[in-house]
PDB file of C-alpha atoms and ligand atoms in Angstrom:
ATOM      1  CA  MET A   1     -28.756  32.375  -1.280  1.00 47.00           C
ATOM      2  CA  SER A   2     -30.763  34.316  -3.546  1.00 54.00           C
ATOM      3  CA  SER A   3     -31.006  38.379  -4.058  1.00 64.00           C
ATOM      4  CA  ALA A   4     -34.154  40.812  -3.984  1.00 79.00           C
ATOM      5  CA  LEU A   5     -31.810  42.714  -6.507  1.00 91.00           C
ATOM      6  CA  PRO A   6     -31.936  42.199 -10.070  1.00 94.00           C
ATOM      7  CA  PHE A   7     -27.825  40.814 -10.572  1.00 97.00           C
ATOM      8  CA  ARG A   8     -27.255  37.542 -11.749  1.00 96.00           C
ATOM      9  CA  THR A   9     -24.855  35.025 -10.285  1.00 98.00           C
ATOM     10  CA  PRO A  10     -21.655  34.092 -10.595  1.00 98.00           C
ATOM     11  CA  ILE A  11     -20.426  37.691  -9.968  1.00 98.00           C
ATOM     12  CA  ASP A  12     -16.605  38.565 -10.775  1.00 99.00           C
ATOM     13  CA  LEU A  13     -15.490  41.591  -9.386  1.00 99.00           C
ATOM     14  CA  HIS A  14     -11.931  42.245 -10.906  1.00 99.00           C
ATOM     15  CA  THR A  15     -10.985  42.597 -14.502  1.00 99.00           C
ATOM     16  CA  HIS A  16      -8.681  44.580 -16.706  1.00 98.00           C
ATOM     17  CA  SER A  17      -9.537  45.738 -20.257  1.00 98.00           C
ATOM     18  CA  SER A  18      -7.731  47.553 -22.835  1.00 98.00           C
ATOM     19  CA  VAL A  19      -8.374  50.719 -20.956  1.00 98.00           C
ATOM     20  CA  SER A  20      -5.572  49.725 -18.558  1.00 98.00           C
ATOM     21  CA  ASP A  21      -3.605  46.427 -18.864  1.00 98.00           C
ATOM     22  CA  GLY A  22      -6.314  44.369 -20.023  1.00 98.00           C
ATOM     23  CA  THR A  23      -5.884  42.518 -23.770  1.00 98.00           C
ATOM     24  CA  GLU A  24      -9.743  43.038 -24.300  1.00 98.00           C
ATOM     25  CA  THR A  25     -12.165  46.131 -25.232  1.00 98.00           C
ATOM     26  CA  PRO A  26     -14.889  46.849 -22.613  1.00 98.00           C
ATOM     27  CA  THR A  27     -16.722  45.609 -25.300  1.00 98.00           C
ATOM     28  CA  GLU A  28     -15.189  42.552 -25.739  1.00 98.00           C
ATOM     29  CA  LEU A  29     -14.535  41.943 -22.039  1.00 98.00           C
ATOM     30  CA  MET A  30     -18.507  42.001 -20.964  1.00 98.00           C
ATOM     31  CA  ARG A  31     -18.888  39.555 -24.470  1.00 98.00           C
ATOM     32  CA  SER A  32     -16.104  37.371 -22.493  1.00 98.00           C
ATOM     33  CA  ALA A  33     -17.967  37.444 -19.434  1.00 98.00           C
ATOM     34  CA  ALA A  34     -21.133  36.307 -20.880  1.00 98.00           C
ATOM     35  CA  ALA A  35     -19.343  33.459 -22.674  1.00 98.00           C
ATOM     36  CA  ALA A  36     -17.810  32.656 -19.319  1.00 98.00           C
ATOM     37  CA  GLY A  37     -21.516  31.938 -18.041  1.00 98.00           C
ATOM     38  CA  LEU A  38     -20.730  35.091 -15.569  1.00 98.00           C
ATOM     39  CA  GLY A  39     -24.042  36.864 -14.544  1.00 98.00           C
ATOM     40  CA  THR A  40     -22.445  40.042 -13.064  1.00 98.00           C
ATOM     41  CA  VAL A  41     -18.868  41.414 -13.944  1.00 98.00           C
ATOM     42  CA  ALA A  42     -16.885  44.637 -12.619  1.00 99.00           C
ATOM     43  CA  ILE A  43     -14.757  46.448 -14.735  1.00 98.00           C
ATOM     44  CA  THR A  44     -11.647  47.765 -12.715  1.00 99.00           C
ATOM     45  CA  ASP A  45      -8.972  49.448 -15.104  1.00 98.00           C
ATOM     46  CA  HIS A  46      -6.109  50.794 -12.947  1.00 98.00           C
ATOM     47  CA  ASP A  47      -6.571  54.590 -12.619  1.00 98.00           C
ATOM     48  CA  SER A  48      -9.737  55.044 -15.318  1.00 98.00           C
ATOM     49  CA  THR A  49     -13.124  54.681 -15.591  1.00 98.00           C
ATOM     50  CA  SER A  50     -12.852  55.158 -19.711  1.00 98.00           C
ATOM     51  CA  GLY A  51     -14.463  51.756 -20.006  1.00 98.00           C
ATOM     52  CA  TRP A  52     -17.577  52.184 -18.321  1.00 98.00           C
ATOM     53  CA  ALA A  53     -19.842  53.508 -21.076  1.00 98.00           C
ATOM     54  CA  ASP A  54     -18.977  50.699 -23.623  1.00 98.00           C
ATOM     55  CA  ALA A  55     -19.419  47.991 -20.804  1.00 98.00           C
ATOM     56  CA  SER A  56     -22.787  49.751 -20.006  1.00 98.00           C
ATOM     57  CA  ALA A  57     -23.868  49.705 -23.656  1.00 98.00           C
ATOM     58  CA  ASP A  58     -23.279  45.953 -23.876  1.00 97.00           C
ATOM     59  CA  VAL A  59     -25.483  45.127 -20.643  1.00 98.00           C
ATOM     60  CA  ALA A  60     -28.721  44.854 -22.687  1.00 97.00           C
ATOM     61  CA  LEU A  61     -26.969  42.745 -25.394  1.00 96.00           C
ATOM     62  CA  THR A  62     -25.060  40.168 -23.399  1.00 97.00           C
ATOM     63  CA  GLY A  63     -27.104  39.984 -20.239  1.00 97.00           C
ATOM     64  CA  VAL A  64     -24.570  40.352 -18.018  1.00 98.00           C
ATOM     65  CA  THR A  65     -24.798  42.962 -14.968  1.00 98.00           C
ATOM     66  CA  PHE A  66     -22.159  45.784 -14.946  1.00 98.00           C
ATOM     67  CA  VAL A  67     -20.889  46.944 -11.774  1.00 98.00           C
ATOM     68  CA  PRO A  68     -18.906  50.009 -12.066  1.00 98.00           C
ATOM     69  CA  GLY A  69     -15.214  49.904 -10.815  1.00 99.00           C
ATOM     70  CA  MET A  70     -11.477  50.860 -10.512  1.00 99.00           C
ATOM     71  CA  GLU A  71      -7.977  49.581  -8.975  1.00 99.00           C
ATOM     72  CA  LEU A  72      -6.356  52.724  -7.669  1.00 99.00           C
ATOM     73  CA  SER A  73      -2.680  52.551  -7.764  1.00 98.00           C
ATOM     74  CA  THR A  74      -1.478  53.866  -3.857  1.00 98.00           C
ATOM     75  CA  ARG A  75       1.777  52.809  -1.847  1.00 98.00           C
ATOM     76  CA  HIS A  76       2.722  52.527   1.572  1.00 96.00           C
ATOM     77  CA  GLY A  77       6.293  53.018   2.011  1.00 93.00           C
ATOM     78  CA  TRP A  78       7.913  51.008  -0.714  1.00 90.00           C
ATOM     79  CA  ARG A  79       5.186  48.642  -1.233  1.00 93.00           C
ATOM     80  CA  SER A  80       2.391  49.164  -3.745  1.00 96.00           C
ATOM     81  CA  VAL A  81      -1.410  48.455  -2.721  1.00 98.00           C
ATOM     82  CA  HIS A  82      -4.172  48.254  -5.160  1.00 98.00           C
ATOM     83  CA  LEU A  83      -7.456  49.522  -3.684  1.00 99.00           C
ATOM     84  CA  LEU A  84     -10.332  48.261  -5.761  1.00 99.00           C
ATOM     85  CA  ALA A  85     -13.293  51.026  -5.759  1.00 99.00           C
ATOM     86  CA  TYR A  86     -16.953  50.149  -6.576  1.00 99.00           C
ATOM     87  CA  LEU A  87     -20.051  52.640  -7.469  1.00 99.00           C
ATOM     88  CA  PHE A  88     -18.254  55.856  -6.952  1.00 99.00           C
ATOM     89  CA  ASP A  89     -19.125  59.248  -8.698  1.00 99.00           C
ATOM     90  CA  PRO A  90     -16.705  59.162 -11.971  1.00 98.00           C
ATOM     91  CA  THR A  91     -16.785  63.119 -11.984  1.00 98.00           C
ATOM     92  CA  ASP A  92     -15.879  63.638  -8.334  1.00 99.00           C
ATOM     93  CA  ALA A  93     -12.938  66.441  -8.701  1.00 98.00           C
ATOM     94  CA  ALA A  94     -11.033  64.909  -5.840  1.00 98.00           C
ATOM     95  CA  LEU A  95     -10.648  61.321  -7.317  1.00 99.00           C
ATOM     96  CA  THR A  96     -10.097  62.216 -10.855  1.00 98.00           C
ATOM     97  CA  GLY A  97      -7.787  64.951  -9.932  1.00 98.00           C
ATOM     98  CA  GLU A  98      -5.650  62.338  -8.099  1.00 98.00           C
ATOM     99  CA  MET A  99      -6.856  59.803 -11.009  1.00 98.00           C
ATOM    100  CA  ALA A 100      -5.175  62.068 -13.510  1.00 98.00           C
ATOM    101  CA  ARG A 101      -1.899  62.699 -11.503  1.00 98.00           C
ATOM    102  CA  ILE A 102      -1.247  59.048 -11.321  1.00 98.00           C
ATOM    103  CA  ARG A 103      -1.726  58.219 -14.690  1.00 98.00           C
ATOM    104  CA  ASP A 104       0.146  61.499 -15.816  1.00 98.00           C
ATOM    105  CA  ALA A 105       3.207  59.995 -13.362  1.00 98.00           C
ATOM    106  CA  ARG A 106       2.719  56.720 -14.674  1.00 98.00           C
ATOM    107  CA  LEU A 107       3.484  57.851 -18.300  1.00 98.00           C
ATOM    108  CA  THR A 108       6.914  59.747 -17.588  1.00 98.00           C
ATOM    109  CA  ARG A 109       8.027  56.410 -15.313  1.00 98.00           C
ATOM    110  CA  ALA A 110       7.401  54.340 -18.141  1.00 98.00           C
ATOM    111  CA  GLU A 111       9.044  56.317 -20.719  1.00 98.00           C
ATOM    112  CA  ASN A 112      11.996  56.198 -17.904  1.00 98.00           C
ATOM    113  CA  ILE A 113      12.061  52.915 -17.559  1.00 98.00           C
ATOM    114  CA  VAL A 114      12.062  52.364 -21.545  1.00 98.00           C
ATOM    115  CA  ASN A 115      15.198  54.827 -22.047  1.00 98.00           C
ATOM    116  CA  ARG A 116      17.031  52.512 -19.294  1.00 98.00           C
ATOM    117  CA  ILE A 117      16.058  49.485 -21.047  1.00 98.00           C
ATOM    118  CA  ALA A 118      17.009  50.760 -24.503  1.00 98.00           C
ATOM    119  CA  VAL A 119      20.583  51.214 -23.114  1.00 98.00           C
ATOM    120  CA  ASP A 120      20.756  47.231 -23.602  1.00 98.00           C
ATOM    121  CA  TYR A 121      17.641  46.273 -26.000  1.00 98.00           C
ATOM    122  CA  ALA A 122      16.839  47.899 -29.312  1.00 98.00           C
ATOM    123  CA  LEU A 123      13.477  49.222 -27.965  1.00 98.00           C
ATOM    124  CA  THR A 124      11.810  52.820 -28.512  1.00 98.00           C
ATOM    125  CA  TRP A 125       9.109  54.314 -26.502  1.00 98.00           C
ATOM    126  CA  ASP A 126       6.910  54.351 -29.833  1.00 98.00           C
ATOM    127  CA  ASP A 127       7.130  50.459 -29.805  1.00 98.00           C
ATOM    128  CA  VAL A 128       5.388  50.694 -26.127  1.00 98.00           C
ATOM    129  CA  LEU A 129       2.841  53.157 -27.684  1.00 98.00           C
ATOM    130  CA  ALA A 130       1.666  50.891 -30.158  1.00 97.00           C
ATOM    131  CA  GLN A 131       0.768  48.215 -27.528  1.00 97.00           C
ATOM    132  CA  THR A 132      -1.516  50.888 -25.907  1.00 97.00           C
ATOM    133  CA  THR A 133      -4.918  52.129 -26.591  1.00 95.00           C
ATOM    134  CA  ASP A 134      -5.508  55.781 -27.073  1.00 93.00           C
ATOM    135  CA  GLY A 135      -5.768  57.309 -23.266  1.00 94.00           C
ATOM    136  CA  ALA A 136      -4.978  53.810 -21.550  1.00 97.00           C
ATOM    137  CA  THR A 137      -3.668  53.817 -17.960  1.00 98.00           C
ATOM    138  CA  VAL A 138       0.259  52.800 -19.058  1.00 98.00           C
ATOM    139  CA  GLY A 139       2.230  50.300 -16.965  1.00 98.00           C
ATOM    140  CA  ARG A 140       5.137  47.522 -17.281  1.00 98.00           C
ATOM    141  CA  PRO A 141       2.695  45.152 -19.036  1.00 98.00           C
ATOM    142  CA  HIS A 142       2.820  47.662 -22.404  1.00 98.00           C
ATOM    143  CA  ILE A 143       6.487  47.548 -22.131  1.00 98.00           C
ATOM    144  CA  ALA A 144       5.994  43.976 -21.369  1.00 98.00           C
ATOM    145  CA  ASP A 145       4.120  43.475 -24.494  1.00 98.00           C
ATOM    146  CA  ALA A 146       6.896  45.597 -26.709  1.00 98.00           C
ATOM    147  CA  LEU A 147       9.851  43.533 -25.637  1.00 98.00           C
ATOM    148  CA  VAL A 148       7.328  40.257 -27.003  1.00 98.00           C
ATOM    149  CA  ALA A 149       6.898  41.990 -30.057  1.00 98.00           C
ATOM    150  CA  ARG A 150      10.599  42.452 -30.520  1.00 98.00           C
ATOM    151  CA  GLY A 151      11.096  38.922 -29.630  1.00 98.00           C
ATOM    152  CA  TYR A 152      12.965  39.238 -26.365  1.00 98.00           C
ATOM    153  CA  VAL A 153      10.795  37.537 -24.197  1.00 98.00           C
ATOM    154  CA  PRO A 154       7.690  34.816 -25.230  1.00 97.00           C
ATOM    155  CA  ASP A 155       5.047  36.367 -22.884  1.00 96.00           C
ATOM    156  CA  ARG A 156       4.096  39.313 -20.153  1.00 97.00           C
ATOM    157  CA  SER A 157       5.327  36.891 -17.603  1.00 96.00           C
ATOM    158  CA  ALA A 158       8.585  36.222 -18.998  1.00 97.00           C
ATOM    159  CA  ALA A 159       9.124  39.568 -19.419  1.00 98.00           C
ATOM    160  CA  PHE A 160       7.942  40.239 -15.715  1.00 97.00           C
ATOM    161  CA  GLU A 161      10.606  37.677 -14.571  1.00 96.00           C
ATOM    162  CA  SER A 162      13.475  38.692 -16.351  1.00 97.00           C
ATOM    163  CA  ILE A 163      13.984  42.116 -18.026  1.00 97.00           C
ATOM    164  CA  LEU A 164      11.110  44.040 -15.833  1.00 97.00           C
ATOM    165  CA  HIS A 165      12.080  42.250 -12.495  1.00 96.00           C
ATOM    166  CA  PRO A 166      13.634  45.224 -10.150  1.00 94.00           C
ATOM    167  CA  ARG A 167      16.515  43.468  -9.678  1.00 95.00           C
ATOM    168  CA  ASN A 168      17.522  44.231 -12.955  1.00 95.00           C
ATOM    169  CA  GLY A 169      17.922  47.872 -12.166  1.00 95.00           C
ATOM    170  CA  TYR A 170      15.490  49.187 -15.315  1.00 98.00           C
ATOM    171  CA  PHE A 171      12.615  49.579 -12.728  1.00 96.00           C
ATOM    172  CA  GLU A 172      11.317  52.459 -10.769  1.00 96.00           C
ATOM    173  CA  PRO A 173       8.141  53.216  -8.898  1.00 96.00           C
ATOM    174  CA  HIS A 174       5.770  55.899  -9.994  1.00 97.00           C
ATOM    175  CA  TYR A 175       3.669  58.383  -7.520  1.00 98.00           C
ATOM    176  CA  ALA A 176       0.477  57.095  -5.786  1.00 98.00           C
ATOM    177  CA  PRO A 177      -1.174  58.415  -2.654  1.00 98.00           C
ATOM    178  CA  GLY A 178      -0.983  56.575   0.378  1.00 98.00           C
ATOM    179  CA  PRO A 179      -3.922  53.807   1.093  1.00 98.00           C
ATOM    180  CA  LEU A 180      -5.366  56.031   3.589  1.00 98.00           C
ATOM    181  CA  GLU A 181      -5.542  58.632   1.774  1.00 98.00           C
ATOM    182  CA  ALA A 182      -7.186  56.646  -1.142  1.00 99.00           C
ATOM    183  CA  VAL A 183      -9.701  54.992   1.007  1.00 99.00           C
ATOM    184  CA  ARG A 184     -11.069  58.902   2.043  1.00 99.00           C
ATOM    185  CA  LEU A 185     -11.038  59.804  -1.920  1.00 99.00           C
ATOM    186  CA  VAL A 186     -13.070  56.884  -2.765  1.00 99.00           C
ATOM    187  CA  ARG A 187     -15.598  57.231  -0.196  1.00 99.00           C
ATOM    188  CA  GLY A 188     -15.551  60.939  -0.613  1.00 98.00           C
ATOM    189  CA  ALA A 189     -16.548  60.007  -4.111  1.00 99.00           C
ATOM    190  CA  GLY A 190     -19.518  57.604  -2.521  1.00 99.00           C
ATOM    191  CA  GLY A 191     -17.524  54.513  -3.616  1.00 99.00           C
ATOM    192  CA  VAL A 192     -16.520  51.093  -1.730  1.00 99.00           C
ATOM    193  CA  PRO A 193     -12.878  50.551  -1.494  1.00 99.00           C
ATOM    194  CA  VAL A 194     -11.457  46.875  -1.076  1.00 99.00           C
ATOM    195  CA  ILE A 195      -8.041  46.075  -0.780  1.00 98.00           C
ATOM    196  CA  ALA A 196      -6.923  44.035  -3.886  1.00 99.00           C
ATOM    197  CA  HIS A 197      -5.156  40.581  -3.224  1.00 98.00           C
ATOM    198  CA  PRO A 198      -3.458  41.918   0.050  1.00 98.00           C
ATOM    199  CA  ALA A 199      -1.631  38.392   0.709  1.00 98.00           C
ATOM    200  CA  THR A 200       0.454  38.093  -2.333  1.00 98.00           C
ATOM    201  CA  ARG A 201       3.571  38.302  -0.150  1.00 96.00           C
ATOM    202  CA  GLY A 202       1.915  36.009   2.388  1.00 97.00           C
ATOM    203  CA  ARG A 203       0.917  35.892   5.892  1.00 96.00           C
ATOM    204  CA  ASP A 204       3.992  38.366   6.999  1.00 95.00           C
ATOM    205  CA  GLY A 205       3.504  40.710   3.975  1.00 95.00           C
ATOM    206  CA  VAL A 206      -0.067  41.739   4.637  1.00 96.00           C
ATOM    207  CA  VAL A 207      -0.746  45.429   5.744  1.00 95.00           C
ATOM    208  CA  PRO A 208       0.225  45.813   9.296  1.00 96.00           C
ATOM    209  CA  THR A 209      -2.939  45.596  11.850  1.00 97.00           C
ATOM    210  CA  ASP A 210      -2.420  48.868  13.100  1.00 98.00           C
ATOM    211  CA  TYR A 211      -2.157  50.404   9.751  1.00 98.00           C
ATOM    212  CA  LEU A 212      -5.488  48.064   8.740  1.00 98.00           C
ATOM    213  CA  ALA A 213      -7.190  49.710  11.602  1.00 98.00           C
ATOM    214  CA  LYS A 214      -6.469  53.355  10.297  1.00 98.00           C
ATOM    215  CA  LEU A 215      -8.487  51.892   6.763  1.00 98.00           C
ATOM    216  CA  VAL A 216     -11.014  50.552   8.558  1.00 98.00           C
ATOM    217  CA  ASP A 217     -11.926  54.166  10.864  1.00 98.00           C
ATOM    218  CA  ALA A 218     -11.646  55.634   7.128  1.00 98.00           C
ATOM    219  CA  GLY A 219     -14.478  53.595   5.450  1.00 98.00           C
ATOM    220  CA  LEU A 220     -12.400  50.696   4.289  1.00 99.00           C
ATOM    221  CA  PHE A 221     -15.499  47.935   3.238  1.00 99.00           C
ATOM    222  CA  GLY A 222     -13.364  44.717   2.848  1.00 99.00           C
ATOM    223  CA  LEU A 223     -10.536  42.379   1.570  1.00 98.00           C
ATOM    224  CA  GLU A 224     -10.373  40.585  -1.875  1.00 99.00           C
ATOM    225  CA  VAL A 225      -9.435  36.930  -0.307  1.00 98.00           C
ATOM    226  CA  ASP A 226     -10.131  34.740  -2.897  1.00 98.00           C
ATOM    227  CA  HIS A 227      -7.580  35.918  -5.652  1.00 98.00           C
ATOM    228  CA  ARG A 228      -5.137  33.407  -6.823  1.00 98.00           C
ATOM    229  CA  GLU A 229      -2.018  35.452  -5.657  1.00 98.00           C
ATOM    230  CA  ASN A 230      -3.051  35.574  -2.184  1.00 98.00           C
ATOM    231  CA  THR A 231      -0.708  32.712  -0.319  1.00 98.00           C
ATOM    232  CA  PRO A 232      -2.658  29.804   1.269  1.00 98.00           C
ATOM    233  CA  ASP A 233      -1.241  30.955   5.122  1.00 98.00           C
ATOM    234  CA  GLY A 234      -1.948  34.635   3.761  1.00 98.00           C
ATOM    235  CA  LYS A 235      -5.538  33.821   3.235  1.00 98.00           C
ATOM    236  CA  GLU A 236      -6.023  32.630   6.505  1.00 98.00           C
ATOM    237  CA  ARG A 237      -4.337  35.437   7.858  1.00 98.00           C
ATOM    238  CA  LEU A 238      -6.959  37.886   6.061  1.00 98.00           C
ATOM    239  CA  LEU A 239      -9.987  35.902   7.344  1.00 98.00           C
ATOM    240  CA  GLU A 240      -8.795  36.496  11.091  1.00 98.00           C
ATOM    241  CA  LEU A 241      -8.198  39.934  10.332  1.00 98.00           C
ATOM    242  CA  ALA A 242     -11.726  40.319   8.461  1.00 98.00           C
ATOM    243  CA  ALA A 243     -13.581  38.672  11.308  1.00 98.00           C
ATOM    244  CA  GLN A 244     -11.534  40.877  13.953  1.00 98.00           C
ATOM    245  CA  PHE A 245     -12.337  44.548  11.916  1.00 98.00           C
ATOM    246  CA  GLY A 246     -16.005  43.136  10.352  1.00 98.00           C
ATOM    247  CA  LEU A 247     -14.602  43.685   6.973  1.00 98.00           C
ATOM    248  CA  ARG A 248     -16.522  41.839   4.058  1.00 98.00           C
ATOM    249  CA  VAL A 249     -14.448  39.243   1.833  1.00 98.00           C
ATOM    250  CA  THR A 250     -14.333  39.136  -1.876  1.00 99.00           C
ATOM    251  CA  GLY A 251     -13.181  37.040  -4.680  1.00 98.00           C
ATOM    252  CA  SER A 252     -12.615  37.370  -8.169  1.00 98.00           C
ATOM    253  CA  SER A 253     -10.471  36.546 -11.148  1.00 99.00           C
ATOM    254  CA  ASP A 254      -8.161  39.550 -12.033  1.00 99.00           C
ATOM    255  CA  TYR A 255      -8.832  39.014 -15.793  1.00 98.00           C
ATOM    256  CA  HIS A 256      -6.165  40.490 -18.080  1.00 98.00           C
ATOM    257  CA  GLY A 257      -7.277  39.321 -21.546  1.00 98.00           C
ATOM    258  CA  ALA A 258      -4.511  37.113 -22.875  1.00 96.00           C
ATOM    259  CA  GLY A 259      -1.833  39.079 -20.663  1.00 96.00           C
ATOM    260  CA  LYS A 260      -2.584  36.580 -17.634  1.00 97.00           C
ATOM    261  CA  PRO A 261      -3.096  33.120 -17.170  1.00 97.00           C
ATOM    262  CA  ASN A 262      -6.358  34.199 -14.643  1.00 98.00           C
ATOM    263  CA  ARG A 263      -9.681  32.876 -16.155  1.00 98.00           C
ATOM    264  CA  LEU A 264     -12.826  34.831 -15.499  1.00 98.00           C
ATOM    265  CA  GLY A 265     -15.025  33.615 -12.740  1.00 98.00           C
ATOM    266  CA  GLU A 266     -11.908  31.677 -11.303  1.00 98.00           C
ATOM    267  CA  ASN A 267     -12.535  33.207  -8.009  1.00 98.00           C
ATOM    268  CA  THR A 268     -16.130  34.970  -7.145  1.00 98.00           C
ATOM    269  CA  THR A 269     -18.075  36.821  -4.875  1.00 98.00           C
ATOM    270  CA  ALA A 270     -21.020  35.902  -2.466  1.00 98.00           C
ATOM    271  CA  PRO A 271     -24.550  37.998  -3.578  1.00 98.00           C
ATOM    272  CA  GLU A 272     -24.541  38.988  -0.033  1.00 98.00           C
ATOM    273  CA  VAL A 273     -21.623  40.766  -0.363  1.00 98.00           C
ATOM    274  CA  LEU A 274     -22.550  42.557  -3.488  1.00 98.00           C
ATOM    275  CA  GLU A 275     -25.785  43.446  -2.037  1.00 98.00           C
ATOM    276  CA  ALA A 276     -23.948  45.135   0.864  1.00 98.00           C
ATOM    277  CA  ILE A 277     -21.510  47.039  -1.819  1.00 98.00           C
ATOM    278  CA  ILE A 278     -24.561  48.037  -3.750  1.00 98.00           C
ATOM    279  CA  ALA A 279     -26.093  49.712  -0.259  1.00 98.00           C
ATOM    280  CA  GLU A 280     -23.543  51.653   0.480  1.00 98.00           C
ATOM    281  CA  GLY A 281     -22.402  52.768  -2.998  1.00 98.00           C
ATOM    282  CA  ARG A 282     -23.704  56.346  -3.460  1.00 98.00           C
ATOM    283  CA  GLY A 283     -21.747  57.806  -6.637  1.00 98.00           C
ATOM    284  CA  SER A 284     -22.877  55.669  -9.325  1.00 98.00           C
ATOM    285  CA  ALA A 285     -24.974  52.552 -10.025  1.00 98.00           C
ATOM    286  CA  PRO A 286     -25.041  49.052 -11.166  1.00 98.00           C
ATOM    287  CA  VAL A 287     -26.429  48.745 -15.034  1.00 98.00           C
ATOM    288  CA  TYR A 288     -28.549  45.701 -14.840  1.00 97.00           C
ATOM    289  CA  ALA A 289     -30.033  43.799 -17.665  1.00 92.00           C
TER     290      ALA A 289
HETATM  291  P1  LIG B   1       2.661  48.381 -12.976  1.00 58.64           P
HETATM  292  O1  LIG B   1       1.437  49.059 -12.510  1.00 58.64           O
HETATM  293  O2  LIG B   1       2.900  49.433 -13.784  1.00 58.64           O
HETATM  294  O3  LIG B   1       3.876  48.742 -11.883  1.00 58.64           O
HETATM  295  O4  LIG B   1       2.784  46.918 -13.322  1.00 58.64           O
HETATM  296  C1  LIG B   1       1.897  45.989 -12.451  1.00 58.64           C
HETATM  297  C2  LIG B   1       0.720  45.348 -13.609  1.00 58.64           C
HETATM  298  O5  LIG B   1       1.812  44.429 -14.139  1.00 58.64           O
HETATM  299  C3  LIG B   1      -0.247  44.731 -12.481  1.00 58.64           C
HETATM  300  O6  LIG B   1      -1.254  45.287 -12.703  1.00 58.64           O
HETATM  301  C4  LIG B   1      -0.396  43.013 -13.334  1.00 58.64           C
HETATM  302  O7  LIG B   1      -1.790  43.297 -14.052  1.00 58.64           O
HETATM  303  C5  LIG B   1       0.744  43.067 -13.982  1.00 58.64           C
HETATM  304  N1  LIG B   1       1.544  42.130 -13.719  1.00 58.64           N
HETATM  305  C6  LIG B   1       2.173  41.867 -12.651  1.00 58.64           C
HETATM  306  N2  LIG B   1       3.054  40.865 -12.435  1.00 58.64           N
HETATM  307  C7  LIG B   1       2.837  40.080 -13.708  1.00 58.64           C
HETATM  308  C8  LIG B   1       3.150  38.998 -14.459  1.00 58.64           C
HETATM  309  N3  LIG B   1       4.047  37.854 -14.011  1.00 58.64           N
HETATM  310  N4  LIG B   1       2.400  38.530 -15.947  1.00 58.64           N
HETATM  311  C9  LIG B   1       1.625  39.607 -16.149  1.00 58.64           C
HETATM  312  N5  LIG B   1       1.408  40.665 -15.590  1.00 58.64           N
HETATM  313  C10 LIG B   1       1.806  40.876 -14.580  1.00 58.64           C
HETATM  314 FE1  LIG B   2      -2.932  44.764 -13.993  1.00 58.64          FE
HETATM  315 FE1  LIG B   3      -3.548  44.774  -8.834  1.00 58.64          FE
HETATM  316 ZN1  LIG B   4      -5.812  44.273 -11.057  1.00 58.64          ZN
END
């Protein structure tokens, strides 16, 4: 189906740059998107919009449409829930206040994790800072990269499966708002909220139906169904829930450069869904070539 809007296909609405835990700068990411044959890409760094300006500046050169986005950290009880947000106002005081609070909490928490690891391994906080860019949203992937640099593990995935795994006792969570509060904040800033990879824990791990109903009432737009970490039975359940609640369905790569095996464009979003996102987004606009 062709669109009346000037964006191009294929469309990948979930990627990370070095502003958070991706390994490419926003500029490099735009060029990778062009090289991968994408027509439209959203940069959705964790809890930050610092990549938007450089990505926007590259649209004329690459011809790839840029959709401003973010992946906001939230928590429901013990479980981490990631909320994708598109086309919100990056200066909205309530939302930026919460983003700053999360990024600060992530720093303290990462230092605590490193201090515990340092009892058993030669690892310093400076090792971790050396793996981040200035002002980046710091996370376990940067600790993983520091462990790779020290030669303890071959790559990020191995670090997550060994030293960084919660069962080893170094892990701790960080502050994050509840999903319901996060959906309200995103909508309050004119944005369009979509739950990221909601079925990584399978059919029975999907957010409970009564709680999902509350998120829908608060303005949830959609569910990211086509994502490599959603299980097959979990995707089936998500499609049932989307039909039941009138939610839209997205697909995306969750590209992290060299930090994860996910490749740009390995999953994509239908043009009519992006049209609906643009119709509802009031805080910022896509940058067209
Ligand atoms: P954090 O938000 O600090 O708890 O770290 C979670 C981040 O780590 C997620 O955003 C993922 O991108 C990344 N991550 C989780 N598991 C893996 C893995 N097995 N390999 C590489 N990156 C991972
Ligand atoms: Fe990530
Ligand atoms: Fe995520
Ligand atoms: Zn992500």
